[in-house]
Amino acid sequence: DWMDRYRYYNAYPGTAGGKVYGVWYTARTCWQFIENVDRVPDMSVEEKERLKAEAKIILATRYFDMFRHMGGMPIVRRSYEVEPDYTNPRATVEETVNFMVELLDEAAQTSSLPWRIADADISTWAGRLTRGSAMALKAKILLFAASPLFNNDEPFCTEEPQEAVQEEQVWYGSYKASLWQDCLKACEDFFAENQKNGGYY
């Protein structure tokens, strides 16, 4: 039953099953936070928006953990309650990349999310996610997307189920030079912001 699976995945987090479970657990937790943090009475709007942006970066991070191994993933845009049945099909590689980039762009555009953790805030915010981390992760995701792993005239792994190949869930379906330009632009954007704001070397 589900409790046995829960115990197994938590006992063996390094297993493929544990990683898959972790993505969906994190997705639900992040969306629950985003959907409910505005109800917290003793927190400023700026802090709420900052933490929502952090949750989006965490969500993109976990999606990327699975994307680089499996390609397209089901897109989850809300927390699911205990429901008897629901269907969320596997997305294409392109849809999954666009979803991760969308989350990171939204986070990076949040005015209360700092570029980096200032020295004066280290004791409170050390290790927290920043606008710099959102932009850097976007560049990394686009690098994987543009690489021959997903961007080629032939699928990288021919042992995948043919449905996954035909539905473009494990590759883009063809080689697209524009993906490299998207990656280059994301890298240039990061370095331009770092030149203005500093903090990463």
Short mmCIF file of N, CA, C and O in Angstrom, two decimals, residues 94-157:
data_model
loop_
_atom_site.label_atom_id
_atom_site.label_comp_id
_atom_site.label_asym_id
_atom_site.label_seq_id
_atom_site.Cartn_x
_atom_site.Cartn_y
_atom_site.Cartn_z
N GLU A 94 10.18 19.59 -24.33
CA GLU A 94 10.04 21.04 -24.50
C GLU A 94 9.11 21.65 -23.46
O GLU A 94 9.40 22.70 -22.88
N GLU A 95 7.98 21.01 -23.20
CA GLU A 95 7.03 21.52 -22.20
C GLU A 95 7.65 21.52 -20.81
O GLU A 95 7.44 22.45 -20.03
N THR A 96 8.44 20.49 -20.50
CA THR A 96 9.07 20.40 -19.19
C THR A 96 10.12 21.49 -19.02
O THR A 96 10.20 22.14 -17.97
N VAL A 97 10.93 21.70 -20.05
CA VAL A 97 11.93 22.77 -20.00
C VAL A 97 11.25 24.13 -19.85
O VAL A 97 11.66 24.96 -19.02
N ASN A 98 10.21 24.35 -20.63
CA ASN A 98 9.50 25.64 -20.55
C ASN A 98 8.91 25.87 -19.16
O ASN A 98 8.90 26.99 -18.66
N PHE A 99 8.40 24.80 -18.53
CA PHE A 99 7.84 24.92 -17.18
C PHE A 99 8.91 25.30 -16.17
O PHE A 99 8.72 26.20 -15.34
N MET A 100 10.06 24.64 -16.22
CA MET A 100 11.14 24.97 -15.29
C MET A 100 11.62 26.41 -15.50
O MET A 100 11.84 27.15 -14.53
N VAL A 101 11.78 26.81 -16.75
CA VAL A 101 12.23 28.16 -17.06
C VAL A 101 11.19 29.19 -16.60
O VAL A 101 11.53 30.25 -16.06
N GLU A 102 9.92 28.87 -16.78
CA GLU A 102 8.85 29.76 -16.33
C GLU A 102 8.93 29.99 -14.82
O GLU A 102 8.83 31.12 -14.34
N LEU A 103 9.11 28.92 -14.06
CA LEU A 103 9.23 29.04 -12.61
C LEU A 103 10.42 29.92 -12.23
O LEU A 103 10.31 30.80 -11.35
N LEU A 104 11.54 29.70 -12.88
CA LEU A 104 12.76 30.45 -12.55
C LEU A 104 12.67 31.91 -12.98
O LEU A 104 13.14 32.80 -12.26
N ASP A 105 12.05 32.18 -14.12
CA ASP A 105 11.85 33.57 -14.55
C ASP A 105 10.94 34.31 -13.57
O ASP A 105 11.20 35.47 -13.22
N GLU A 106 9.88 33.65 -13.14
CA GLU A 106 8.97 34.28 -12.16
C GLU A 106 9.72 34.57 -10.87
O GLU A 106 9.55 35.65 -10.28
N ALA A 107 10.54 33.65 -10.42
CA ALA A 107 11.30 33.87 -9.19
C ALA A 107 12.29 35.02 -9.36
O ALA A 107 12.39 35.90 -8.50
N ALA A 108 13.01 35.03 -10.49
CA ALA A 108 14.03 36.06 -10.71
C ALA A 108 13.43 37.45 -10.84
O ALA A 108 14.11 38.45 -10.59
N GLN A 109 12.17 37.54 -11.23
CA GLN A 109 11.51 38.85 -11.38
C GLN A 109 10.88 39.35 -10.08
O GLN A 109 10.29 40.42 -10.06
N THR A 110 11.01 38.57 -9.01
CA THR A 110 10.45 38.98 -7.72
C THR A 110 11.36 40.01 -7.09
O THR A 110 12.53 39.73 -6.78
N SER A 111 10.84 41.21 -6.87
CA SER A 111 11.69 42.32 -6.40
C SER A 111 12.27 42.08 -5.01
O SER A 111 13.35 42.59 -4.70
N SER A 112 11.59 41.32 -4.17
CA SER A 112 12.11 41.10 -2.82
C SER A 112 13.11 39.95 -2.73
O SER A 112 13.68 39.70 -1.67
N LEU A 113 13.34 39.24 -3.84
CA LEU A 113 14.34 38.17 -3.85
C LEU A 113 15.70 38.80 -4.18
O LEU A 113 15.88 39.34 -5.26
N PRO A 114 16.65 38.75 -3.25
CA PRO A 114 17.94 39.42 -3.50
C PRO A 114 18.79 38.69 -4.52
O PRO A 114 18.63 37.49 -4.73
N TRP A 115 19.71 39.44 -5.14
CA TRP A 115 20.64 38.83 -6.08
C TRP A 115 21.55 37.83 -5.35
O TRP A 115 21.82 36.75 -5.84
N ARG A 116 21.99 38.19 -4.17
CA ARG A 116 22.81 37.32 -3.33
C ARG A 116 22.49 37.64 -1.87
O ARG A 116 21.81 38.62 -1.59
N ILE A 117 22.97 36.79 -0.98
CA ILE A 117 22.77 37.05 0.44
C ILE A 117 23.83 38.04 0.90
O ILE A 117 25.04 37.77 0.80
N ALA A 118 23.39 39.20 1.36
CA ALA A 118 24.32 40.23 1.81
C ALA A 118 25.05 39.76 3.07
O ALA A 118 24.53 38.96 3.86
N ASP A 119 26.26 40.27 3.27
CA ASP A 119 27.07 39.88 4.43
C ASP A 119 26.31 40.10 5.73
O ASP A 119 26.40 39.30 6.66
N ALA A 120 25.55 41.19 5.79
CA ALA A 120 24.83 41.51 7.02
C ALA A 120 23.70 40.53 7.31
O ALA A 120 23.23 40.43 8.45
N ASP A 121 23.26 39.81 6.28
CA ASP A 121 22.13 38.88 6.43
C ASP A 121 22.55 37.41 6.52
O ASP A 121 21.70 36.53 6.58
N ILE A 122 23.85 37.16 6.52
CA ILE A 122 24.34 35.77 6.50
C ILE A 122 23.79 34.97 7.67
O ILE A 122 23.38 33.82 7.51
N SER A 123 23.76 35.56 8.86
CA SER A 123 23.33 34.79 10.03
C SER A 123 21.87 34.35 9.93
O SER A 123 21.48 33.33 10.50
N THR A 124 21.05 35.11 9.20
CA THR A 124 19.63 34.78 9.07
C THR A 124 19.32 34.01 7.80
O THR A 124 18.49 33.10 7.81
N TRP A 125 19.98 34.37 6.70
CA TRP A 125 19.59 33.85 5.39
C TRP A 125 20.65 32.99 4.71
O TRP A 125 20.52 32.67 3.53
N ALA A 126 21.70 32.59 5.42
CA ALA A 126 22.76 31.78 4.81
C ALA A 126 22.19 30.51 4.17
O ALA A 126 21.37 29.82 4.76
N GLY A 127 22.63 30.24 2.95
CA GLY A 127 22.18 29.04 2.25
C GLY A 127 20.84 29.17 1.55
O GLY A 127 20.40 28.22 0.90
N ARG A 128 20.19 30.33 1.66
CA ARG A 128 18.89 30.50 1.03
C ARG A 128 19.06 30.79 -0.46
O ARG A 128 20.09 31.26 -0.92
N LEU A 129 18.01 30.52 -1.21
CA LEU A 129 18.05 30.72 -2.66
C LEU A 129 17.90 32.19 -3.01
O LEU A 129 17.26 32.96 -2.28
N THR A 130 18.48 32.57 -4.13
CA THR A 130 18.56 33.98 -4.53
C THR A 130 18.20 34.14 -6.00
O THR A 130 18.03 33.16 -6.73
N ARG A 131 18.15 35.39 -6.43
CA ARG A 131 17.92 35.66 -7.84
C ARG A 131 19.08 35.12 -8.68
O ARG A 131 18.89 34.60 -9.78
N GLY A 132 20.29 35.23 -8.14
CA GLY A 132 21.46 34.68 -8.83
C GLY A 132 21.34 33.18 -9.04
O GLY A 132 21.66 32.66 -10.11
N SER A 133 20.85 32.47 -8.02
CA SER A 133 20.71 31.01 -8.14
C SER A 133 19.63 30.66 -9.16
O SER A 133 19.76 29.68 -9.90
N ALA A 134 18.57 31.46 -9.23
CA ALA A 134 17.51 31.20 -10.21
C ALA A 134 18.04 31.37 -11.63
O ALA A 134 17.78 30.53 -12.51
N MET A 135 18.79 32.43 -11.86
CA MET A 135 19.31 32.68 -13.21
C MET A 135 20.38 31.66 -13.60
O MET A 135 20.46 31.24 -14.75
N ALA A 136 21.19 31.24 -12.63
CA ALA A 136 22.23 30.24 -12.92
C ALA A 136 21.61 28.88 -13.22
O ALA A 136 22.05 28.18 -14.14
N LEU A 137 20.58 28.50 -12.47
CA LEU A 137 19.92 27.22 -12.73
C LEU A 137 19.23 27.24 -14.09
O LEU A 137 19.24 26.23 -14.81
N LYS A 138 18.67 28.37 -14.46
CA LYS A 138 18.05 28.48 -15.79
C LYS A 138 19.09 28.20 -16.87
O LYS A 138 18.83 27.43 -17.82
N ALA A 139 20.29 28.77 -16.74
CA ALA A 139 21.34 28.54 -17.72
C ALA A 139 21.74 27.06 -17.76
O ALA A 139 21.94 26.49 -18.84
N LYS A 140 21.81 26.42 -16.60
CA LYS A 140 22.18 25.01 -16.54
C LYS A 140 21.13 24.12 -17.20
O LYS A 140 21.45 23.20 -17.95
N ILE A 141 19.86 24.42 -16.93
CA ILE A 141 18.77 23.65 -17.55
C ILE A 141 18.81 23.79 -19.06
O ILE A 141 18.69 22.80 -19.80
N LEU A 142 19.00 25.02 -19.54
CA LEU A 142 19.03 25.24 -20.99
C LEU A 142 20.26 24.60 -21.63
O LEU A 142 20.21 24.20 -22.80
N LEU A 143 21.35 24.47 -20.87
CA LEU A 143 22.53 23.78 -21.39
C LEU A 143 22.22 22.29 -21.59
O LEU A 143 22.55 21.72 -22.63
N PHE A 144 21.56 21.67 -20.61
CA PHE A 144 21.17 20.26 -20.76
C PHE A 144 20.19 20.11 -21.92
O PHE A 144 20.29 19.16 -22.70
N ALA A 145 19.24 21.03 -22.03
CA ALA A 145 18.23 20.94 -23.09
C ALA A 145 18.87 21.05 -24.47
O ALA A 145 18.45 20.36 -25.41
N ALA A 146 19.89 21.90 -24.60
CA ALA A 146 20.54 22.10 -25.89
C ALA A 146 21.52 20.99 -26.25
O ALA A 146 21.85 20.81 -27.42
N SER A 147 21.95 20.22 -25.26
CA SER A 147 22.96 19.19 -25.48
C SER A 147 22.41 18.04 -26.32
O SER A 147 21.20 17.86 -26.43
N PRO A 148 23.31 17.21 -26.88
CA PRO A 148 22.85 16.07 -27.70
C PRO A 148 22.00 15.06 -26.94
O PRO A 148 21.35 14.22 -27.56
N LEU A 149 22.00 15.15 -25.60
CA LEU A 149 21.16 14.24 -24.82
C LEU A 149 19.69 14.39 -25.21
O LEU A 149 18.94 13.42 -25.27
N PHE A 150 19.27 15.63 -25.49
CA PHE A 150 17.88 15.90 -25.85
C PHE A 150 17.74 16.54 -27.24
O PHE A 150 16.68 16.45 -27.85
N ASN A 151 18.77 17.20 -27.69
CA ASN A 151 18.72 18.01 -28.91
C ASN A 151 19.58 17.37 -29.99
O ASN A 151 20.77 17.65 -30.10
N ASN A 152 18.97 16.49 -30.79
CA ASN A 152 19.73 15.76 -31.79
C ASN A 152 18.78 15.31 -32.90
O ASN A 152 17.56 15.36 -32.74
N ASP A 153 19.36 14.86 -34.00
CA ASP A 153 18.55 14.34 -35.09
C ASP A 153 18.04 12.93 -34.81
O ASP A 153 17.14 12.45 -35.48
N GLU A 154 18.63 12.29 -33.80
CA GLU A 154 18.19 10.96 -33.39
C GLU A 154 18.09 10.93 -31.86
O GLU A 154 18.87 11.61 -31.19
N PRO A 155 17.18 10.15 -31.31
CA PRO A 155 17.09 10.07 -29.85
C PRO A 155 18.36 9.47 -29.27
O PRO A 155 18.96 8.57 -29.85
N PHE A 156 18.78 9.98 -28.13
CA PHE A 156 20.02 9.51 -27.49
C PHE A 156 19.91 8.03 -27.10
O PHE A 156 20.83 7.26 -27.29
N CYS A 157 18.76 7.67 -26.54
CA CYS A 157 18.57 6.29 -26.07
C CYS A 157 17.48 5.63 -26.90
O CYS A 157 16.31 5.98 -26.81
#
